[in-house]
Amino acid sequence: MQKIRSRKEVFNFSAGPAVLPTSVLEKVQAEILSYGGSGMSVMELSHRSSWFIEIIESAEVLLRELMAIPDNYKVLFLQGGASLQFAMVPLNIAPNKKIGFIDTGVWSAKAIEEAQKLGGYDVRVLATGKESNFSKLPQIGEIPTDLDYLHITTNNTIEGTCFFDVPKTDVTLVADMSSNILANAYDVRDFGVIYAGAQKNLGPAGVCVVIIREDLLELNTNPLPTMLDFKIQAKNKSLYNTPPTFAIYVMKLVFEWSKQVGGVAAIEKNNRTKAGILYDYLDASTLFSSPVDKSCRSLTNIPFITGDKTIDSDFIKQATAAGFENLTGHRLVGGMRASLYNAFPIEGVYALVDFMKKFAEARGEK
């Protein structure tokens, strides 16, 4: 069987689906035809089989260990991505239909829009970063105590900002943690609900992790569609219907890798080093710059610009030819973006900076 090619050949800066650890992909390759001596691929295993039950239970145990998830929180592996949670969360834990949002960019705006679509909800935007074009986090004033919950996006994949310290409030805090779960250390006890699409730091697309405090499962007393009911999903341990079995299997392997490399603390330290290499160059360059305020720069998603769309386009073209994939900025903001998720190798950051220096020097810049 041909071995997967070395990661050194291409550096993948995709914002998601994103780079996975090479060792995880090699393990998947080795087990793809027969998992655990079963004679069946993971993709062929019954989700009721002992093989898969061991996979999903191990995945939960590992995630609980990595994030220090208290016993009074349920861990769910659901479908529909983080986008489904924009509606599922209010339906389940907002009995008074009063929700507060901190607007920090595209994904928080989508969460706000979905809550408004439900009808009858008092949706309040308590702070917004629109004035700064979302280049920094907004100042958060007094948080009303009558809210069912306050929603934040901990890391803004498109805008490149991050909450390193979350709002302190007695109101239940809900977080979309899709792009920096396991990348930044947070205290789960600060949140009532954490949800995250897997395709950035946790595994392949197709599964969304939801971590929810048990008491919140009792808030909704109205009938909900079965698949949108947290209580039913928790009661059935994410197995009410066929879950995304292959995605959960790969996610379990990523959790094993995360533990092996030292857990969240070690991963965050490495992420700070990787991001620091690129930010230091951007701050010193006369051609490239970061549009994000230094107080809240993301460790995982780093937008950068030249200020000239023609130069940006030329840079992306040359970078792609040199093996630096997926550096094009989001279509809504333009420029470039380097996503340095947990599995992205530090060698790729050094290589990118070297390439950027040469590109700048060819234009008489640094």
Short mmCIF file of C-alpha atoms in Angstrom, two decimals:
data_model
loop_
_atom_site.label_atom_id
_atom_site.label_comp_id
_atom_site.label_asym_id
_atom_site.label_seq_id
_atom_site.Cartn_x
_atom_site.Cartn_y
_atom_site.Cartn_z
CA MET A 1 0.00 0.00 0.00
CA GLN A 2 1.35 3.40 -1.00
CA LYS A 3 2.19 5.63 1.95
CA ILE A 4 0.65 9.10 2.19
CA ARG A 5 3.07 11.70 0.86
CA SER A 6 4.97 13.92 3.23
CA ARG A 7 3.33 17.10 4.47
CA LYS A 8 6.50 18.96 3.40
CA GLU A 9 5.37 18.89 -0.21
CA VAL A 10 2.36 21.19 0.36
CA PHE A 11 1.46 23.53 3.21
CA ASN A 12 -2.32 23.76 3.57
CA PHE A 13 -3.51 27.06 5.08
CA SER A 14 -7.20 26.28 4.53
CA ALA A 15 -9.69 27.78 7.00
CA GLY A 16 -11.69 24.56 6.88
CA PRO A 17 -11.90 21.74 6.14
CA ALA A 18 -8.40 22.07 7.43
CA VAL A 19 -5.11 20.28 7.87
CA LEU A 20 -5.14 17.05 9.89
CA PRO A 21 -2.17 15.45 11.67
CA THR A 22 -0.22 13.26 9.27
CA SER A 23 -0.04 10.48 11.86
CA VAL A 24 -3.83 10.48 12.08
CA LEU A 25 -4.21 10.17 8.31
CA GLU A 26 -1.69 7.34 8.26
CA LYS A 27 -3.65 5.54 11.02
CA VAL A 28 -6.86 5.98 9.04
CA GLN A 29 -5.12 4.61 5.95
CA ALA A 30 -3.85 1.58 7.87
CA GLU A 31 -7.28 0.78 9.32
CA ILE A 32 -9.47 1.75 6.38
CA LEU A 33 -10.11 -1.80 5.16
CA SER A 34 -10.46 -3.55 8.52
CA TYR A 35 -11.00 -1.78 11.83
CA GLY A 36 -9.75 -3.61 14.89
CA GLY A 37 -9.56 -6.92 13.06
CA SER A 38 -13.30 -6.77 12.34
CA GLY A 39 -12.88 -7.35 8.61
CA MET A 40 -14.98 -4.22 8.08
CA SER A 41 -14.12 -0.59 7.48
CA VAL A 42 -15.21 1.94 10.07
CA MET A 43 -17.50 3.25 7.33
CA GLU A 44 -19.18 -0.17 7.28
CA LEU A 45 -19.59 -0.68 11.02
CA SER A 46 -23.05 -0.57 12.55
CA HIS A 47 -23.38 2.40 14.87
CA ARG A 48 -24.91 -0.05 17.36
CA SER A 49 -21.93 -2.41 17.20
CA SER A 50 -19.50 -2.82 20.08
CA TRP A 51 -16.71 -1.55 17.79
CA PHE A 52 -18.39 1.79 17.19
CA ILE A 53 -19.71 2.17 20.74
CA GLU A 54 -16.09 1.89 21.90
CA ILE A 55 -15.08 4.58 19.38
CA ILE A 56 -17.69 7.14 20.40
CA GLU A 57 -17.29 6.49 24.11
CA SER A 58 -13.50 6.80 23.84
CA ALA A 59 -13.90 10.04 21.91
CA GLU A 60 -15.99 11.50 24.72
CA VAL A 61 -13.57 10.34 27.43
CA LEU A 62 -10.64 11.90 25.59
CA LEU A 63 -12.43 15.21 24.97
CA ARG A 64 -13.48 15.39 28.62
CA GLU A 65 -9.87 14.91 29.64
CA LEU A 66 -8.49 17.43 27.14
CA MET A 67 -10.94 20.17 28.11
CA ALA A 68 -11.42 19.20 31.78
CA ILE A 69 -15.17 18.95 31.19
CA PRO A 70 -17.02 18.64 34.53
CA ASP A 71 -19.32 15.68 35.18
CA ASN A 72 -22.44 17.87 35.09
CA TYR A 73 -21.97 18.56 31.38
CA LYS A 74 -23.14 16.33 28.54
CA VAL A 75 -21.03 15.84 25.41
CA LEU A 76 -22.94 15.35 22.17
CA PHE A 77 -21.76 14.48 18.67
CA LEU A 78 -24.36 15.87 16.27
CA GLN A 79 -24.87 16.56 12.58
CA GLY A 80 -25.72 19.83 10.86
CA GLY A 81 -22.51 21.63 11.75
CA ALA A 82 -22.24 24.69 13.96
CA SER A 83 -24.74 26.42 11.66
CA LEU A 84 -27.57 24.19 12.90
CA GLN A 85 -26.73 25.21 16.46
CA PHE A 86 -27.62 28.81 15.60
CA ALA A 87 -31.26 27.64 15.74
CA MET A 88 -31.00 24.58 17.96
CA VAL A 89 -29.57 26.45 20.94
CA PRO A 90 -32.34 29.07 21.21
CA LEU A 91 -35.03 26.46 20.66
CA ASN A 92 -33.71 24.45 23.61
CA ILE A 93 -32.41 26.88 26.22
CA ALA A 94 -34.29 30.17 25.74
CA PRO A 95 -37.70 29.59 27.38
CA ASN A 96 -38.24 33.34 27.80
CA LYS A 97 -37.07 33.98 24.23
CA LYS A 98 -34.59 36.67 25.29
CA ILE A 99 -31.11 36.33 23.80
CA GLY A 100 -28.08 38.61 23.82
CA PHE A 101 -25.36 38.58 21.17
CA ILE A 102 -21.90 40.08 20.82
CA ASP A 103 -21.49 40.80 17.11
CA THR A 104 -17.88 40.19 16.08
CA GLY A 105 -18.26 39.41 12.40
CA VAL A 106 -19.73 37.12 9.78
CA TRP A 107 -20.39 34.05 11.90
CA SER A 108 -21.91 35.88 14.85
CA ALA A 109 -24.10 37.77 12.34
CA LYS A 110 -25.31 34.44 10.96
CA ALA A 111 -26.16 33.27 14.48
CA ILE A 112 -28.11 36.48 15.07
CA GLU A 113 -29.96 36.12 11.78
CA GLU A 114 -30.99 32.53 12.50
CA ALA A 115 -32.33 33.46 15.94
CA GLN A 116 -34.37 36.25 14.36
CA LYS A 117 -35.83 33.83 11.81
CA LEU A 118 -37.37 31.73 14.58
CA GLY A 119 -39.90 34.49 15.26
CA GLY A 120 -41.06 35.82 18.59
CA TYR A 121 -37.56 36.05 20.08
CA ASP A 122 -36.20 39.21 21.66
CA VAL A 123 -32.80 39.22 19.95
CA ARG A 124 -30.50 41.92 21.33
CA VAL A 125 -27.13 42.90 19.91
CA LEU A 126 -25.37 44.18 23.02
CA ALA A 127 -22.14 45.19 21.29
CA THR A 128 -20.83 45.20 17.73
CA GLY A 129 -17.48 45.62 16.04
CA LYS A 130 -18.97 47.17 12.89
CA GLU A 131 -17.46 50.59 13.61
CA SER A 132 -13.94 49.16 13.38
CA ASN A 133 -14.89 46.93 10.44
CA PHE A 134 -14.51 44.09 12.93
CA SER A 135 -10.76 44.64 13.21
CA LYS A 136 -11.08 44.51 17.00
CA LEU A 137 -13.51 43.22 19.59
CA PRO A 138 -16.19 45.64 20.77
CA GLN A 139 -16.41 46.96 24.31
CA ILE A 140 -19.10 45.09 26.22
CA GLY A 141 -21.16 47.16 28.61
CA GLU A 142 -23.65 46.01 31.20
CA ILE A 143 -25.21 42.66 30.39
CA PRO A 144 -28.98 42.53 31.09
CA THR A 145 -29.84 39.93 33.72
CA ASP A 146 -33.15 38.96 32.10
CA LEU A 147 -31.45 37.23 29.16
CA ASP A 148 -31.80 33.48 28.73
CA TYR A 149 -28.22 33.50 27.47
CA LEU A 150 -25.43 35.57 25.97
CA HIS A 151 -23.84 34.29 22.76
CA ILE A 152 -20.26 34.90 21.65
CA THR A 153 -18.03 33.57 18.88
CA THR A 154 -14.74 32.92 20.64
CA ASN A 155 -12.64 33.07 17.48
CA ASN A 156 -13.63 34.85 14.30
CA THR A 157 -12.32 32.78 11.42
CA ILE A 158 -12.84 35.43 8.77
CA GLU A 159 -11.93 38.60 10.68
CA GLY A 160 -9.03 37.11 12.66
CA THR A 161 -10.06 38.25 16.16
CA CYS A 162 -10.32 36.18 19.32
CA PHE A 163 -11.74 36.33 22.83
CA PHE A 164 -8.88 35.21 25.07
CA ASP A 165 -10.89 36.29 28.12
CA VAL A 166 -14.61 35.67 27.92
CA PRO A 167 -17.25 38.02 29.36
CA LYS A 168 -17.86 37.53 33.07
CA THR A 169 -21.57 37.35 33.69
CA ASP A 170 -24.19 35.54 35.75
CA VAL A 171 -26.15 35.05 32.53
CA THR A 172 -25.62 31.70 30.81
CA LEU A 173 -22.80 32.06 28.29
CA VAL A 174 -23.02 30.22 24.96
CA ALA A 175 -20.00 29.99 22.67
CA ASP A 176 -19.45 29.07 19.07
CA MET A 177 -15.92 27.71 19.46
CA SER A 178 -15.61 26.18 16.01
CA SER A 179 -12.28 27.65 14.97
CA ASN A 180 -10.34 27.58 18.24
CA ILE A 181 -11.62 24.69 20.30
CA LEU A 182 -8.56 22.83 21.70
CA ALA A 183 -6.42 25.68 20.34
CA ASN A 184 -6.99 28.08 23.22
CA ALA A 185 -7.48 27.03 26.84
CA TYR A 186 -10.89 27.93 28.27
CA ASP A 187 -12.61 26.94 31.52
CA VAL A 188 -15.68 24.97 30.48
CA ARG A 189 -17.40 26.04 33.72
CA ASP A 190 -17.60 29.59 32.32
CA PHE A 191 -20.07 28.37 29.69
CA GLY A 192 -23.51 26.84 29.63
CA VAL A 193 -23.08 25.61 26.07
CA ILE A 194 -20.04 25.24 23.81
CA TYR A 195 -20.48 24.08 20.25
CA ALA A 196 -17.94 23.56 17.49
CA GLY A 197 -17.90 22.25 13.96
CA ALA A 198 -15.16 19.64 13.72
CA GLN A 199 -13.56 20.60 10.44
CA LYS A 200 -10.95 23.01 11.77
CA ASN A 201 -9.24 21.55 14.85
CA LEU A 202 -11.16 18.37 15.68
CA GLY A 203 -11.41 16.27 12.54
CA PRO A 204 -13.20 16.07 9.19
CA ALA A 205 -16.42 17.83 8.28
CA GLY A 206 -19.69 16.14 9.18
CA VAL A 207 -19.87 16.26 12.97
CA CYS A 208 -20.46 19.05 15.48
CA VAL A 209 -19.47 18.76 19.13
CA VAL A 210 -21.90 20.21 21.69
CA ILE A 211 -20.96 20.51 25.35
CA ILE A 212 -23.99 21.45 27.45
CA ARG A 213 -24.56 21.85 31.19
CA GLU A 214 -27.14 19.30 32.33
CA ASP A 215 -29.55 21.71 34.01
CA LEU A 216 -30.05 23.50 30.68
CA LEU A 217 -31.53 20.33 29.21
CA GLU A 218 -34.60 20.85 31.38
CA LEU A 219 -35.42 24.40 30.27
CA ASN A 220 -37.49 23.63 27.20
CA THR A 221 -41.01 22.35 27.86
CA ASN A 222 -42.36 22.68 24.31
CA PRO A 223 -42.32 19.81 21.81
CA LEU A 224 -39.43 20.08 19.35
CA PRO A 225 -38.55 18.09 16.24
CA THR A 226 -36.75 15.06 17.61
CA MET A 227 -33.42 15.75 15.95
CA LEU A 228 -33.40 19.31 17.33
CA ASP A 229 -34.05 18.29 20.94
CA PHE A 230 -30.92 18.35 23.12
CA LYS A 231 -32.63 16.29 25.82
CA ILE A 232 -33.44 13.46 23.41
CA GLN A 233 -29.96 13.56 21.91
CA ALA A 234 -28.39 13.42 25.38
CA LYS A 235 -30.69 10.61 26.54
CA ASN A 236 -29.67 8.57 23.49
CA LYS A 237 -25.96 9.42 23.82
CA SER A 238 -25.86 10.94 20.31
CA LEU A 239 -27.15 7.66 18.87
CA TYR A 240 -30.83 8.43 18.29
CA ASN A 241 -30.18 8.01 14.58
CA THR A 242 -27.09 6.99 12.63
CA PRO A 243 -24.36 9.49 13.54
CA PRO A 244 -21.49 10.47 11.20
CA THR A 245 -19.51 7.39 12.21
CA PHE A 246 -16.40 7.93 10.11
CA ALA A 247 -16.05 11.57 11.17
CA ILE A 248 -16.37 10.60 14.83
CA TYR A 249 -13.73 7.88 14.39
CA VAL A 250 -11.24 10.32 12.86
CA MET A 251 -12.06 12.85 15.58
CA LYS A 252 -11.21 10.25 18.23
CA LEU A 253 -7.81 9.79 16.57
CA VAL A 254 -7.28 13.57 16.60
CA PHE A 255 -8.09 13.60 20.32
CA GLU A 256 -5.51 10.86 20.86
CA TRP A 257 -2.96 12.92 18.93
CA SER A 258 -3.86 16.05 20.92
CA LYS A 259 -3.25 14.19 24.17
CA GLN A 260 0.00 12.72 22.86
CA VAL A 261 1.46 16.14 22.00
CA GLY A 262 0.76 17.45 25.49
CA GLY A 263 -2.88 18.52 25.58
CA VAL A 264 -4.43 21.95 25.19
CA ALA A 265 -1.79 23.84 27.21
CA ALA A 266 1.04 22.53 25.03
CA ILE A 267 -0.99 23.05 21.85
CA GLU A 268 -1.78 26.66 22.76
CA LYS A 269 1.89 27.32 23.52
CA ASN A 270 2.83 25.96 20.11
CA ASN A 271 0.05 27.97 18.45
CA ARG A 272 1.34 31.16 20.09
CA THR A 273 4.80 30.43 18.74
CA LYS A 274 3.51 29.78 15.22
CA ALA A 275 1.29 32.87 15.18
CA GLY A 276 4.08 34.99 16.69
CA ILE A 277 6.44 34.14 13.84
CA LEU A 278 3.97 35.43 11.26
CA TYR A 279 2.76 38.43 13.26
CA ASP A 280 6.33 39.55 13.99
CA TYR A 281 7.08 39.58 10.28
CA LEU A 282 3.83 41.37 9.40
CA ASP A 283 4.57 44.08 11.96
CA ALA A 284 8.08 44.60 10.55
CA SER A 285 7.17 44.40 6.85
CA THR A 286 6.73 47.45 4.65
CA LEU A 287 4.63 45.50 2.13
CA PHE A 288 2.43 43.20 4.18
CA SER A 289 0.42 44.14 7.26
CA SER A 290 -2.17 42.77 9.67
CA PRO A 291 -5.51 44.62 9.72
CA VAL A 292 -6.34 43.25 13.19
CA ASP A 293 -5.84 45.13 16.47
CA LYS A 294 -2.95 43.64 18.46
CA SER A 295 -5.12 43.25 21.56
CA CYS A 296 -7.25 40.48 20.07
CA ARG A 297 -5.33 38.82 17.25
CA SER A 298 -6.31 35.23 16.63
CA LEU A 299 -3.77 32.44 17.02
CA THR A 300 -5.47 30.31 14.40
CA ASN A 301 -6.70 32.61 11.60
CA ILE A 302 -4.37 35.38 10.46
CA PRO A 303 -5.56 37.75 7.70
CA PHE A 304 -2.97 39.97 6.04
CA ILE A 305 -2.95 42.47 3.20
CA THR A 306 -0.72 44.59 0.97
CA GLY A 307 -3.33 47.27 0.32
CA ASP A 308 -3.20 46.62 -3.41
CA LYS A 309 -5.54 44.00 -4.89
CA THR A 310 -3.28 43.46 -7.89
CA ILE A 311 -0.28 42.71 -5.67
CA ASP A 312 -2.45 40.48 -3.47
CA SER A 313 -3.53 38.51 -6.53
CA ASP A 314 0.04 38.17 -7.77
CA PHE A 315 1.21 37.01 -4.34
CA ILE A 316 -1.50 34.37 -4.09
CA LYS A 317 -0.69 33.09 -7.58
CA GLN A 318 3.03 32.80 -6.87
CA ALA A 319 2.48 31.33 -3.39
CA THR A 320 0.16 28.64 -4.73
CA ALA A 321 2.70 27.71 -7.39
CA ALA A 322 5.32 27.40 -4.65
CA GLY A 323 3.18 24.94 -2.65
CA PHE A 324 1.41 27.28 -0.23
CA GLU A 325 -2.22 26.28 -0.63
CA ASN A 326 -5.43 28.13 0.31
CA LEU A 327 -3.99 31.52 1.23
CA THR A 328 -6.76 33.48 -0.50
CA GLY A 329 -8.64 35.68 1.96
CA HIS A 330 -12.36 35.20 2.50
CA ARG A 331 -14.40 36.60 -0.39
CA LEU A 332 -16.05 39.13 1.95
CA VAL A 333 -12.78 40.72 3.11
CA GLY A 334 -10.22 39.95 0.40
CA GLY A 335 -6.47 39.93 0.91
CA MET A 336 -4.83 36.80 2.26
CA ARG A 337 -5.41 34.55 5.25
CA ALA A 338 -3.18 31.94 6.86
CA SER A 339 -5.04 29.48 9.05
CA LEU A 340 -2.62 27.89 11.50
CA TYR A 341 -4.72 25.22 13.16
CA ASN A 342 -3.38 22.78 15.73
CA ALA A 343 -2.05 20.28 13.21
CA PHE A 344 -0.38 22.88 11.01
CA PRO A 345 3.40 22.40 11.22
CA ILE A 346 5.65 25.23 12.40
CA GLU A 347 7.91 24.55 9.41
CA GLY A 348 5.12 25.82 7.20
CA VAL A 349 5.06 29.17 8.99
CA TYR A 350 8.81 29.63 8.62
CA ALA A 351 8.56 28.68 4.95
CA LEU A 352 5.71 31.13 4.35
CA VAL A 353 7.56 34.01 6.01
CA ASP A 354 10.68 33.25 3.94
CA PHE A 355 8.58 33.29 0.78
CA MET A 356 6.89 36.57 1.80
CA LYS A 357 10.29 38.18 2.43
CA LYS A 358 11.52 37.20 -1.03
CA PHE A 359 8.29 38.41 -2.63
CA ALA A 360 8.62 41.77 -0.83
CA GLU A 361 12.33 42.14 -1.64
CA ALA A 362 11.60 41.65 -5.33
CA ARG A 363 9.47 44.79 -5.07
CA GLY A 364 12.03 46.80 -3.13
CA GLU A 365 10.18 46.24 0.15
CA LYS A 366 10.87 44.18 3.21
#
